[in-house]
PDB file of C-alpha atoms and ligand atoms in Angstrom:
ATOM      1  CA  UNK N   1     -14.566  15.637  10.338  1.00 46.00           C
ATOM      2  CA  UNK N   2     -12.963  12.755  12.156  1.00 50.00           C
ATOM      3  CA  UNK N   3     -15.656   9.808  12.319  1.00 50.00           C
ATOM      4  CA  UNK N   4     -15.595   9.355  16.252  1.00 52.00           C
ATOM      5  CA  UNK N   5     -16.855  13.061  16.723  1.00 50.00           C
ATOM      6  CA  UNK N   6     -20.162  14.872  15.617  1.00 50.00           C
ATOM      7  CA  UNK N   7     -19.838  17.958  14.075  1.00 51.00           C
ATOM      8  CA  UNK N   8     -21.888  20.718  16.358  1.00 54.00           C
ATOM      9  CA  UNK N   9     -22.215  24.442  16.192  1.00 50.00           C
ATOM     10  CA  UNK N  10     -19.882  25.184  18.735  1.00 53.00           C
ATOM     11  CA  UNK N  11     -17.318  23.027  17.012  1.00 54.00           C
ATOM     12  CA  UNK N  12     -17.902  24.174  13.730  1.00 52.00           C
ATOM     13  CA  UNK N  13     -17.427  27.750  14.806  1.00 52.00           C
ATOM     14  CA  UNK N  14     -14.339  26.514  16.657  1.00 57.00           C
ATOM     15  CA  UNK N  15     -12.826  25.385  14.091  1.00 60.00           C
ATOM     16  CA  UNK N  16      -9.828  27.032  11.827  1.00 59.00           C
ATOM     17  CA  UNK N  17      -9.864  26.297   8.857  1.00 58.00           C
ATOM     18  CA  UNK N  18      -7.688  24.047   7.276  1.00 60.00           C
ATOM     19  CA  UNK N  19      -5.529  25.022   4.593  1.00 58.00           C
ATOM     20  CA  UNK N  20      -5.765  23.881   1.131  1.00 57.00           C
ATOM     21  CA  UNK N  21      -4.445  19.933   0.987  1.00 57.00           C
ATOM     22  CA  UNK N  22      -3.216  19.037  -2.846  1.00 55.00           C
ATOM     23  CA  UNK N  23      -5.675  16.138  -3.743  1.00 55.00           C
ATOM     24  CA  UNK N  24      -4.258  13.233  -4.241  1.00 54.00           C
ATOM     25  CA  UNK N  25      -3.220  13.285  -7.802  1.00 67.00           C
ATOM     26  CA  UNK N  26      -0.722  10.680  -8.009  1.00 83.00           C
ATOM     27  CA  UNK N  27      -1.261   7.094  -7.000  1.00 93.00           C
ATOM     28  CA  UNK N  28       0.759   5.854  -4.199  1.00 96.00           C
ATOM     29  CA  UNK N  29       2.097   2.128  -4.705  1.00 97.00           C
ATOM     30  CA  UNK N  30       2.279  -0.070  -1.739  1.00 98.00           C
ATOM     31  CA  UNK N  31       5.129  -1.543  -0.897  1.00 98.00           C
ATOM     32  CA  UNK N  32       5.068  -4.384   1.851  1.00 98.00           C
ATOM     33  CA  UNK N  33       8.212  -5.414   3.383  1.00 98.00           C
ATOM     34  CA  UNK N  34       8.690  -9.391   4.891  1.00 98.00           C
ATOM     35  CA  UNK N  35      11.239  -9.428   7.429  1.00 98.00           C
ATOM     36  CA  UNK N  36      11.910 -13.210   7.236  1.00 97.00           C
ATOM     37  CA  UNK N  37      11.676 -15.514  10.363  1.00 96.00           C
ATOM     38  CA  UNK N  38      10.398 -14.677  13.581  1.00 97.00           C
ATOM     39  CA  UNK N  39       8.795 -15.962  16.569  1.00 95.00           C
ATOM     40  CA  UNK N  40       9.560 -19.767  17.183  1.00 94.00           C
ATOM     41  CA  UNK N  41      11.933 -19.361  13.848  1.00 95.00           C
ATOM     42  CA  UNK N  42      14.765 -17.500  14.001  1.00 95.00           C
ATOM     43  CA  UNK N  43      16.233 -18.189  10.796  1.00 95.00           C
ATOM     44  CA  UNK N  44      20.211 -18.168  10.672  1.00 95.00           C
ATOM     45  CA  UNK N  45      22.419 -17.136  13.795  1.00 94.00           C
ATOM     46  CA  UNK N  46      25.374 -15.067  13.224  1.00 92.00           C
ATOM     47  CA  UNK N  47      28.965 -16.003  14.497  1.00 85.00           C
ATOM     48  CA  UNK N  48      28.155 -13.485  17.511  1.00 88.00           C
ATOM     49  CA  UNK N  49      24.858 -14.675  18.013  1.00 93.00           C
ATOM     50  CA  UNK N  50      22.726 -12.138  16.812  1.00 94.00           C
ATOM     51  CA  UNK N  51      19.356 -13.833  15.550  1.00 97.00           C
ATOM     52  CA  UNK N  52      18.239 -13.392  11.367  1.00 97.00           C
ATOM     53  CA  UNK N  53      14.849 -12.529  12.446  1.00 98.00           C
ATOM     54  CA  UNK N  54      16.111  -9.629  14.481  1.00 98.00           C
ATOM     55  CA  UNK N  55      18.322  -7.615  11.560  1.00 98.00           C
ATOM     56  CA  UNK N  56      15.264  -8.419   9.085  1.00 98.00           C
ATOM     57  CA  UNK N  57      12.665  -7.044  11.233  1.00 98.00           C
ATOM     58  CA  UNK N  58      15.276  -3.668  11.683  1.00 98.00           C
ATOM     59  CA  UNK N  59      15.707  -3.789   8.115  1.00 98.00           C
ATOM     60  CA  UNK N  60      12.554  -4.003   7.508  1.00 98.00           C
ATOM     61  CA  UNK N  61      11.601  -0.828   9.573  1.00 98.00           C
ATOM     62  CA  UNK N  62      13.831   0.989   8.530  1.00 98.00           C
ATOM     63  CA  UNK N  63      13.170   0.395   4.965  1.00 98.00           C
ATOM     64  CA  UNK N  64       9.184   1.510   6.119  1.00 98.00           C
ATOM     65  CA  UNK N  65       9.782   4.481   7.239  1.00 98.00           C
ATOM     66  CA  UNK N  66      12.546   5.491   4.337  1.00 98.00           C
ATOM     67  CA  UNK N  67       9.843   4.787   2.165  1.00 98.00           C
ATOM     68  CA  UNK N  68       7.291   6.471   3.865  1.00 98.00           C
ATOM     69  CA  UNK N  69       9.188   9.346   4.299  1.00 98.00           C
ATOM     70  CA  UNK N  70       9.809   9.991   0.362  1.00 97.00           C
ATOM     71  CA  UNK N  71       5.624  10.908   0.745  1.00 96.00           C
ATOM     72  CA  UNK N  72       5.612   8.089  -3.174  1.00 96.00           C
ATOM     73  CA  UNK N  73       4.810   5.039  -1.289  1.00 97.00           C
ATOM     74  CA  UNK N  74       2.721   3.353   1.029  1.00 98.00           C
ATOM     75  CA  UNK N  75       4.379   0.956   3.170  1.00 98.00           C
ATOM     76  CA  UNK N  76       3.729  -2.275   5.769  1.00 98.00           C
ATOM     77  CA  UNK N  77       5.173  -5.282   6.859  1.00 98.00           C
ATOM     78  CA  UNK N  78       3.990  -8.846   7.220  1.00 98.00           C
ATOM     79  CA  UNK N  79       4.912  -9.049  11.087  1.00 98.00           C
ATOM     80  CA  UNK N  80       5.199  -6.214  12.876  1.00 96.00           C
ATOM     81  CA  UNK N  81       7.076  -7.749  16.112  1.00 97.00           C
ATOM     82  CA  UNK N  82       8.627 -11.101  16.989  1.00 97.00           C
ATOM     83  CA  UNK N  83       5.920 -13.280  15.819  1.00 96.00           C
ATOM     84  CA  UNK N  84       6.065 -16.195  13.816  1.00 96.00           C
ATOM     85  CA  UNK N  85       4.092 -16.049  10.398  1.00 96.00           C
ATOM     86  CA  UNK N  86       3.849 -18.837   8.496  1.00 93.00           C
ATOM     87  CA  UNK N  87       5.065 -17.927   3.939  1.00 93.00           C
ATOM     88  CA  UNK N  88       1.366 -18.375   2.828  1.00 90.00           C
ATOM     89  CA  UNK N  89       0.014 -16.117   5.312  1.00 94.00           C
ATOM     90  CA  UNK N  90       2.915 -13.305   4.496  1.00 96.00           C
ATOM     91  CA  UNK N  91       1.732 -13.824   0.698  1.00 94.00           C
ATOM     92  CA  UNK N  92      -2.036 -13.478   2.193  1.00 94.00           C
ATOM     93  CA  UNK N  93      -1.275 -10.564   4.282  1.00 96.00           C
ATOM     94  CA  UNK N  94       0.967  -8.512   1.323  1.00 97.00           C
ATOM     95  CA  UNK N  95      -2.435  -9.328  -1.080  1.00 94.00           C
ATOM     96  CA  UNK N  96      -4.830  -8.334   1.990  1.00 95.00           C
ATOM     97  CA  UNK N  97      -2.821  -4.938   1.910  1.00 97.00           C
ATOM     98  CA  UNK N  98      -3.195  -4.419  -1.922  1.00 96.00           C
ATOM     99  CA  UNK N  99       0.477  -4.646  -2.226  1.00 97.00           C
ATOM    100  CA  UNK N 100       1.667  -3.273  -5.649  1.00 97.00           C
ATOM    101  CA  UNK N 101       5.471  -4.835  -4.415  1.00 98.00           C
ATOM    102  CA  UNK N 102       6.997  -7.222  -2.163  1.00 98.00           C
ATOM    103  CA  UNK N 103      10.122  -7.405  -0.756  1.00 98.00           C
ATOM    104  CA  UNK N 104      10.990 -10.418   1.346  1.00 98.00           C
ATOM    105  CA  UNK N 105      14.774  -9.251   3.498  1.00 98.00           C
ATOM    106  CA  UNK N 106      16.449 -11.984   4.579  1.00 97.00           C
ATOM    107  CA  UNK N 107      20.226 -12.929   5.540  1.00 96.00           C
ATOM    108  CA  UNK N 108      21.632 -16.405   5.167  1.00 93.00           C
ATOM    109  CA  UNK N 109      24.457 -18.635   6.957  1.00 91.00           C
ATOM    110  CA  UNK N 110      26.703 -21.295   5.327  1.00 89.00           C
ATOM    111  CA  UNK N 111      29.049 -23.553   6.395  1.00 86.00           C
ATOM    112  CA  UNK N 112      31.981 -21.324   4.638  1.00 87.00           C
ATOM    113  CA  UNK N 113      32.891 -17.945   6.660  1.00 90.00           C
ATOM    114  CA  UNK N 114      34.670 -16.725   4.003  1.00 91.00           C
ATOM    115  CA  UNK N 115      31.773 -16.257   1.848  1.00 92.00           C
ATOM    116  CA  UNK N 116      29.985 -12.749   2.033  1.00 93.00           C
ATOM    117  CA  UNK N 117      27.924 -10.683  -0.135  1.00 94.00           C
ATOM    118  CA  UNK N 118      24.455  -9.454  -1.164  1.00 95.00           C
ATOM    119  CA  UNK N 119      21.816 -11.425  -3.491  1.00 96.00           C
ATOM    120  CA  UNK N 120      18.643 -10.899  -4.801  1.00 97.00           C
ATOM    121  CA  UNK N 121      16.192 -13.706  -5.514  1.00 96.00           C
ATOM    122  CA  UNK N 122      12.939 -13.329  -8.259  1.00 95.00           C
ATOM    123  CA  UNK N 123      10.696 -16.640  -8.814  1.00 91.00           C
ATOM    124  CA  UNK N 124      11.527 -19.878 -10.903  1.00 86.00           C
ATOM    125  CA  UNK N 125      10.935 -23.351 -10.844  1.00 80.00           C
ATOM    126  CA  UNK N 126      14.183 -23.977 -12.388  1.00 84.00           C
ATOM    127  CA  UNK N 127      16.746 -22.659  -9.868  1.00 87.00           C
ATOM    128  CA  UNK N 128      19.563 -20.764 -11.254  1.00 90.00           C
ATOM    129  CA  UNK N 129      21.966 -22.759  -9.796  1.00 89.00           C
ATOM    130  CA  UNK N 130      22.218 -25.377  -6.987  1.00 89.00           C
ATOM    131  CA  UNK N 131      23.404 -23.112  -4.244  1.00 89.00           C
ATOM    132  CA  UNK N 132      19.877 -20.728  -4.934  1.00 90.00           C
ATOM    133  CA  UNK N 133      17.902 -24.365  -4.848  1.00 89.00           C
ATOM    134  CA  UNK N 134      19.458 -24.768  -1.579  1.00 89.00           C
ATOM    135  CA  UNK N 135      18.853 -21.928   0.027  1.00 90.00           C
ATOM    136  CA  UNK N 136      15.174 -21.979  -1.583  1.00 90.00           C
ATOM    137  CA  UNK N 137      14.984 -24.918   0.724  1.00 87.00           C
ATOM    138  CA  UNK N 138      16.705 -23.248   3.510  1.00 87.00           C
ATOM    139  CA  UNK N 139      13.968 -20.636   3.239  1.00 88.00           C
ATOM    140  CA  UNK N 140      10.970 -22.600   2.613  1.00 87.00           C
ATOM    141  CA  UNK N 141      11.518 -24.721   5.785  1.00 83.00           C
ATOM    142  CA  UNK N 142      10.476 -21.987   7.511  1.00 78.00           C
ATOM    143  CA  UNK N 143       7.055 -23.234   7.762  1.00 73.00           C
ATOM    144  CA  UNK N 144       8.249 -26.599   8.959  1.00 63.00           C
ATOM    145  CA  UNK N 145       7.898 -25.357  12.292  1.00 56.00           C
ATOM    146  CA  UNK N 146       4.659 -24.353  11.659  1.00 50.00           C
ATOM    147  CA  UNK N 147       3.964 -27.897  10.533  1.00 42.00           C
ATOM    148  CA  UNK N 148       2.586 -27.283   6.990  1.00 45.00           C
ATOM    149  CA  UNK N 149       3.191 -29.975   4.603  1.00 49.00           C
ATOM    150  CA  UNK N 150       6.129 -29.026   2.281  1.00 48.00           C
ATOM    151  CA  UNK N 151       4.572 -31.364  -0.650  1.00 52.00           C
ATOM    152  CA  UNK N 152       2.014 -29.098  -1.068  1.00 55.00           C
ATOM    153  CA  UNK N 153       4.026 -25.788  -1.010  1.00 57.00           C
ATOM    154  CA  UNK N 154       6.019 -26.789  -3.544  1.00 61.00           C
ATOM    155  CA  UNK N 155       3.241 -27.766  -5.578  1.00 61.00           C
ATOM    156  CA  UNK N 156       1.495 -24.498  -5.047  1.00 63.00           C
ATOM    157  CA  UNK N 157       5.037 -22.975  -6.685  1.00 61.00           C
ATOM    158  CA  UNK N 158       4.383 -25.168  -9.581  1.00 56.00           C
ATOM    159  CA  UNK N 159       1.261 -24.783 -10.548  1.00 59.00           C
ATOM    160  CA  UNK N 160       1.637 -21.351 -10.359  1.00 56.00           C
ATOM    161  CA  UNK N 161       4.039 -21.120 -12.440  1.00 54.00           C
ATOM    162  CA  UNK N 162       2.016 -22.770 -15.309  1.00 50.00           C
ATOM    163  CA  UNK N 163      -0.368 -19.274 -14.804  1.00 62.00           C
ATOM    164  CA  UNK N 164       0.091 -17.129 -17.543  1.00 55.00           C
ATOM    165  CA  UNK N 165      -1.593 -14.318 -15.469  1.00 58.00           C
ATOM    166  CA  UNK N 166       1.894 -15.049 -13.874  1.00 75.00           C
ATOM    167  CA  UNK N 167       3.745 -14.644 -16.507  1.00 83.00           C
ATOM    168  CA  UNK N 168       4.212 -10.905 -16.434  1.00 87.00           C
ATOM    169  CA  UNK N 169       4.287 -10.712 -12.653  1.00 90.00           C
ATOM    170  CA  UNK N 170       7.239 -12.898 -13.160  1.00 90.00           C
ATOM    171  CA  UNK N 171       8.905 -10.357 -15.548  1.00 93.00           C
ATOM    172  CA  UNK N 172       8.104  -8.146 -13.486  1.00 95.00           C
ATOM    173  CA  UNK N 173       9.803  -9.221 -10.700  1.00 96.00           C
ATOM    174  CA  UNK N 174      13.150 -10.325 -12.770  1.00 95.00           C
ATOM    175  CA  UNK N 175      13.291  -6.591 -13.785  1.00 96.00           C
ATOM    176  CA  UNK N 176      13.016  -5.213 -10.262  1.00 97.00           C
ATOM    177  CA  UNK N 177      15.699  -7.723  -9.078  1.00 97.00           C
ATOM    178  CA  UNK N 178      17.689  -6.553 -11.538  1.00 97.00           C
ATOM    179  CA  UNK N 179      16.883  -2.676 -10.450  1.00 97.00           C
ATOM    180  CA  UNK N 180      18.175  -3.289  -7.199  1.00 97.00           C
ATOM    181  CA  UNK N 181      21.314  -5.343  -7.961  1.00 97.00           C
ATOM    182  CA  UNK N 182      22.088  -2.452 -10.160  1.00 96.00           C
ATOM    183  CA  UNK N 183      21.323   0.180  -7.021  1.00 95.00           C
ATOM    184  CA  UNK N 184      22.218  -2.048  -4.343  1.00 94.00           C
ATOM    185  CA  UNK N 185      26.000  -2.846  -5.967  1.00 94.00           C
ATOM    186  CA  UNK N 186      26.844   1.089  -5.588  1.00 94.00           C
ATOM    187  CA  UNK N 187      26.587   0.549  -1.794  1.00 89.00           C
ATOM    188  CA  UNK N 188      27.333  -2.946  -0.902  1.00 91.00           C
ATOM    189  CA  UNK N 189      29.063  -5.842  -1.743  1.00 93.00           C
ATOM    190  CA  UNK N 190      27.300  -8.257  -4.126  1.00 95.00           C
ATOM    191  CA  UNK N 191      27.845 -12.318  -4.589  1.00 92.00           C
ATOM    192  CA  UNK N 192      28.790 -13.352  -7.866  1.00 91.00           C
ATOM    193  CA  UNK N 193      25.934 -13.562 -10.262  1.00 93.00           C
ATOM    194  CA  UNK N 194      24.029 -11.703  -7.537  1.00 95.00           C
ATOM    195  CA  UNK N 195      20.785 -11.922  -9.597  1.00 96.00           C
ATOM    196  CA  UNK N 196      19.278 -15.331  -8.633  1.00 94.00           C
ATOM    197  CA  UNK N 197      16.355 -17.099  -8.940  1.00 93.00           C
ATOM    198  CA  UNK N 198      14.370 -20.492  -7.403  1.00 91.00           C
ATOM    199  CA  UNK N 199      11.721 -21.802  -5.865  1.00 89.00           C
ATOM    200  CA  UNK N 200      10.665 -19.828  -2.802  1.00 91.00           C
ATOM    201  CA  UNK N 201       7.066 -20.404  -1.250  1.00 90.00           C
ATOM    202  CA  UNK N 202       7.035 -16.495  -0.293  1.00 93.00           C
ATOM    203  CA  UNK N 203       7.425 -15.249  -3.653  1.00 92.00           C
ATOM    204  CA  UNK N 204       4.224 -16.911  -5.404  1.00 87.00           C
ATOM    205  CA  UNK N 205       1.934 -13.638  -5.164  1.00 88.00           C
ATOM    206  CA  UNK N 206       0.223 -14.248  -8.799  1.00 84.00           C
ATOM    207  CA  UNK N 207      -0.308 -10.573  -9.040  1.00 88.00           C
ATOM    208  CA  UNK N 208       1.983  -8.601  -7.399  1.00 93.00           C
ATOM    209  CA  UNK N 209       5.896  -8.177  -8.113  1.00 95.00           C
ATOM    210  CA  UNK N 210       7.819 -10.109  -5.765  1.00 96.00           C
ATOM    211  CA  UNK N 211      11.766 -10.363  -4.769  1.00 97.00           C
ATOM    212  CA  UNK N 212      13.572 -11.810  -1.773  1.00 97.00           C
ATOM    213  CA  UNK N 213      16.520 -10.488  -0.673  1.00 98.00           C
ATOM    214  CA  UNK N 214      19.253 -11.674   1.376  1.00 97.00           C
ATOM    215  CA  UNK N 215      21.330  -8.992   3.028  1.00 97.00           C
ATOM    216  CA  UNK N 216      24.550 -10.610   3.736  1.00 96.00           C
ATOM    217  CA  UNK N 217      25.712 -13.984   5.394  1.00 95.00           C
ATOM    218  CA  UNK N 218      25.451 -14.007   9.078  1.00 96.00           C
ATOM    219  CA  UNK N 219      28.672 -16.881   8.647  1.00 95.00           C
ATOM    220  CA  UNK N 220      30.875 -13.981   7.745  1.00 96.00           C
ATOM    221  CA  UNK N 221      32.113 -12.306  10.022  1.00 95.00           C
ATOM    222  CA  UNK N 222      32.034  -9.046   8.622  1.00 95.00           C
ATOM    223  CA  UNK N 223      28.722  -8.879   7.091  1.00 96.00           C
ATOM    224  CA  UNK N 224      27.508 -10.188  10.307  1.00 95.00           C
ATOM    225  CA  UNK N 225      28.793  -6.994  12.091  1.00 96.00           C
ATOM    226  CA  UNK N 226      27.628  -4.669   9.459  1.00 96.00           C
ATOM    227  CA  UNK N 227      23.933  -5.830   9.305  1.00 96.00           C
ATOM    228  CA  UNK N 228      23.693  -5.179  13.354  1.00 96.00           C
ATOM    229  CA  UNK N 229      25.045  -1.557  12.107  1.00 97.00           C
ATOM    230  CA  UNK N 230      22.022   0.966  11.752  1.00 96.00           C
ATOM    231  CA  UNK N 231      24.547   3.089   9.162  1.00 97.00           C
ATOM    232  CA  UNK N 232      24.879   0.281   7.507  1.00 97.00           C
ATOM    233  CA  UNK N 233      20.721  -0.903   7.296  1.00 97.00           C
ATOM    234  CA  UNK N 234      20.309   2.830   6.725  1.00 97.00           C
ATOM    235  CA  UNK N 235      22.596   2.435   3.281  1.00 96.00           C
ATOM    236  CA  UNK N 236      21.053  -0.950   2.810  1.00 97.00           C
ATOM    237  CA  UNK N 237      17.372   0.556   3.209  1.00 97.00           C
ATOM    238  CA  UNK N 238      18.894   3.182   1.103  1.00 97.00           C
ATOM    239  CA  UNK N 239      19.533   1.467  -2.164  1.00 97.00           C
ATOM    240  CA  UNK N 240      16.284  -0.479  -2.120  1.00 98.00           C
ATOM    241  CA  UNK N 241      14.390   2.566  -2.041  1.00 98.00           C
ATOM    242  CA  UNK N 242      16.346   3.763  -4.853  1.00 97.00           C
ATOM    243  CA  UNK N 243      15.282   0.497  -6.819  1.00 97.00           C
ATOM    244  CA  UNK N 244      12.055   0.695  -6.066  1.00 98.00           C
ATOM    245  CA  UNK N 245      12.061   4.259  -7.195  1.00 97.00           C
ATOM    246  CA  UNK N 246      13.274   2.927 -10.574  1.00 96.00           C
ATOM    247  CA  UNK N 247      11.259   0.165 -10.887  1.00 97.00           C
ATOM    248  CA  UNK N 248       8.091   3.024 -10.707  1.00 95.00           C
ATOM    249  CA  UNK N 249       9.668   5.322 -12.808  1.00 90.00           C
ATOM    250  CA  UNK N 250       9.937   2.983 -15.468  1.00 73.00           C
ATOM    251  CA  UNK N 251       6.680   1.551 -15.743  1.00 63.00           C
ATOM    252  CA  UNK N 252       4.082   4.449 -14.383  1.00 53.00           C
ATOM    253  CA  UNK N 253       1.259   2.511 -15.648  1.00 52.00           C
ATOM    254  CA  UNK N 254       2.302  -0.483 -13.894  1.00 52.00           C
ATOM    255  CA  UNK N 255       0.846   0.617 -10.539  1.00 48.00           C
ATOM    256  CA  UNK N 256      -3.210   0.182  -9.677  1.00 47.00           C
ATOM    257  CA  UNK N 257      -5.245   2.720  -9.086  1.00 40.00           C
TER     258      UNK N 257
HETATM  259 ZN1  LIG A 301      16.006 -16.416   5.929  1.00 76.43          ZN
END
């Protein structure tokens, strides 16, 4: 019985009734999705103009409702519309929502058009190399328009680190970015090395599994035109939900219940 209505005698003999729902025998993970940028940020701007925080917030719906659809996973995202939302308060929300996974979508810009390709970022204080410290930077100044001291981010990514609660988590999330390297390179095309890692303020969730992905560079002309293509998110959404699909299948005990 719905909670805004009473149940009465003339409703209950009204009423049909309902066929015979399976109970819910299997646990359904939640995923939540963080379209990077928004609001007063708008992240990186393509060669045609097209705004970061626009294809991540597509992405990122799309990506909902393919998830949604399979009827496995729960699904939500940090900002639903062009808001700004400052990295703690995306880790705060995916926590708030009892997220079992996070997946951070974002798509960068460099100097260089000629560089293109997909990457996929897990947690580190020691960044892989000095173009993933970079764009950690890149990512985590973010907040700078938010005006939160930077100092203190960093150090929240250090001491952190030292967790060993976090220690797993961290595992965890280098196995899922490999998962979806693996599933993502079927369908589109991957940087060199395209498993990276660094420090990013969004991906310090103690508990829950955590990867940040960028989609493409919006410098390149070509991934810029496929990321405004919805067959193109659609194959993007695709292959994530195919790596999060692994990621479940191969540790069923990981999720909560
Ligand atoms: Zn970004």
């Amino acid at each position: 019985v719905p909670a805004d209505r009473t149940p009465g005698l003339e409703q209950a003999a009204l009423r049909v009734p309902e066929p015979v729902k399976p109970r819910a025998a299997r646990y359904k993970p939640m995923i939540v999705i963080d379209p990077g940028h928004g609001g007063t940020d708008p992240g990186a701007i393509s060669v045609s103009g097209m705004y970061e925080k626009v294809i991540t917030l597509q992405v990122a719906r799309v990506l909902r409702d393919q998830l949604v659809a399979t009827g496995r996973y729960r699904a939500a995202l940090t900002r639903e519309g062009d808001t700004f939302v400052r990295l703690r308060d995306r880790v705060a929300r995916a926590r708030e929502k009892g997220a079992d996974l996070f997946v951070s979508l974002h798509a960068d810009s460099l100097g260089q058009s000629n560089i293109s390709g997909m990457s996929v970022y897990s947690l580190s204080d020691k960044a892989s190399d000095r173009e993933a410290e970079m764009l950690a930077a890149r990512e985590n100044r973010a907040d700078a328009l938010g005006a939160i001291d930077l100092a203190v981010e960093s150090d929240q990514v250090a001491t952190i680190l030292i967790d060993l609660a976090q220690r797993d988590t961290l595992n965890q999330s280098r196995r899922f970015a490999n998962l979806l390297v693996d599933e993502m390179g079927k369908q589109v095309r991957l940087l060199p090395r395209p498993h990276r890692s660094a420090g990013f303020a969004v991906l310090t969730a103690p508990d829950i599994p955590s990867v940040l992905l960028e989609l493409g560079y919006l410098s390149n002309p070509r991934d810029a035109k496929l990321l405004t293509q919805s067959e193109h998110q659609i194959r993007l959404a695709r292959s994530i939900v195919r790596g999060i699909d692994g990621f479940f299948t191969a540790s069923p005990g990981l999720s909560r219940s």
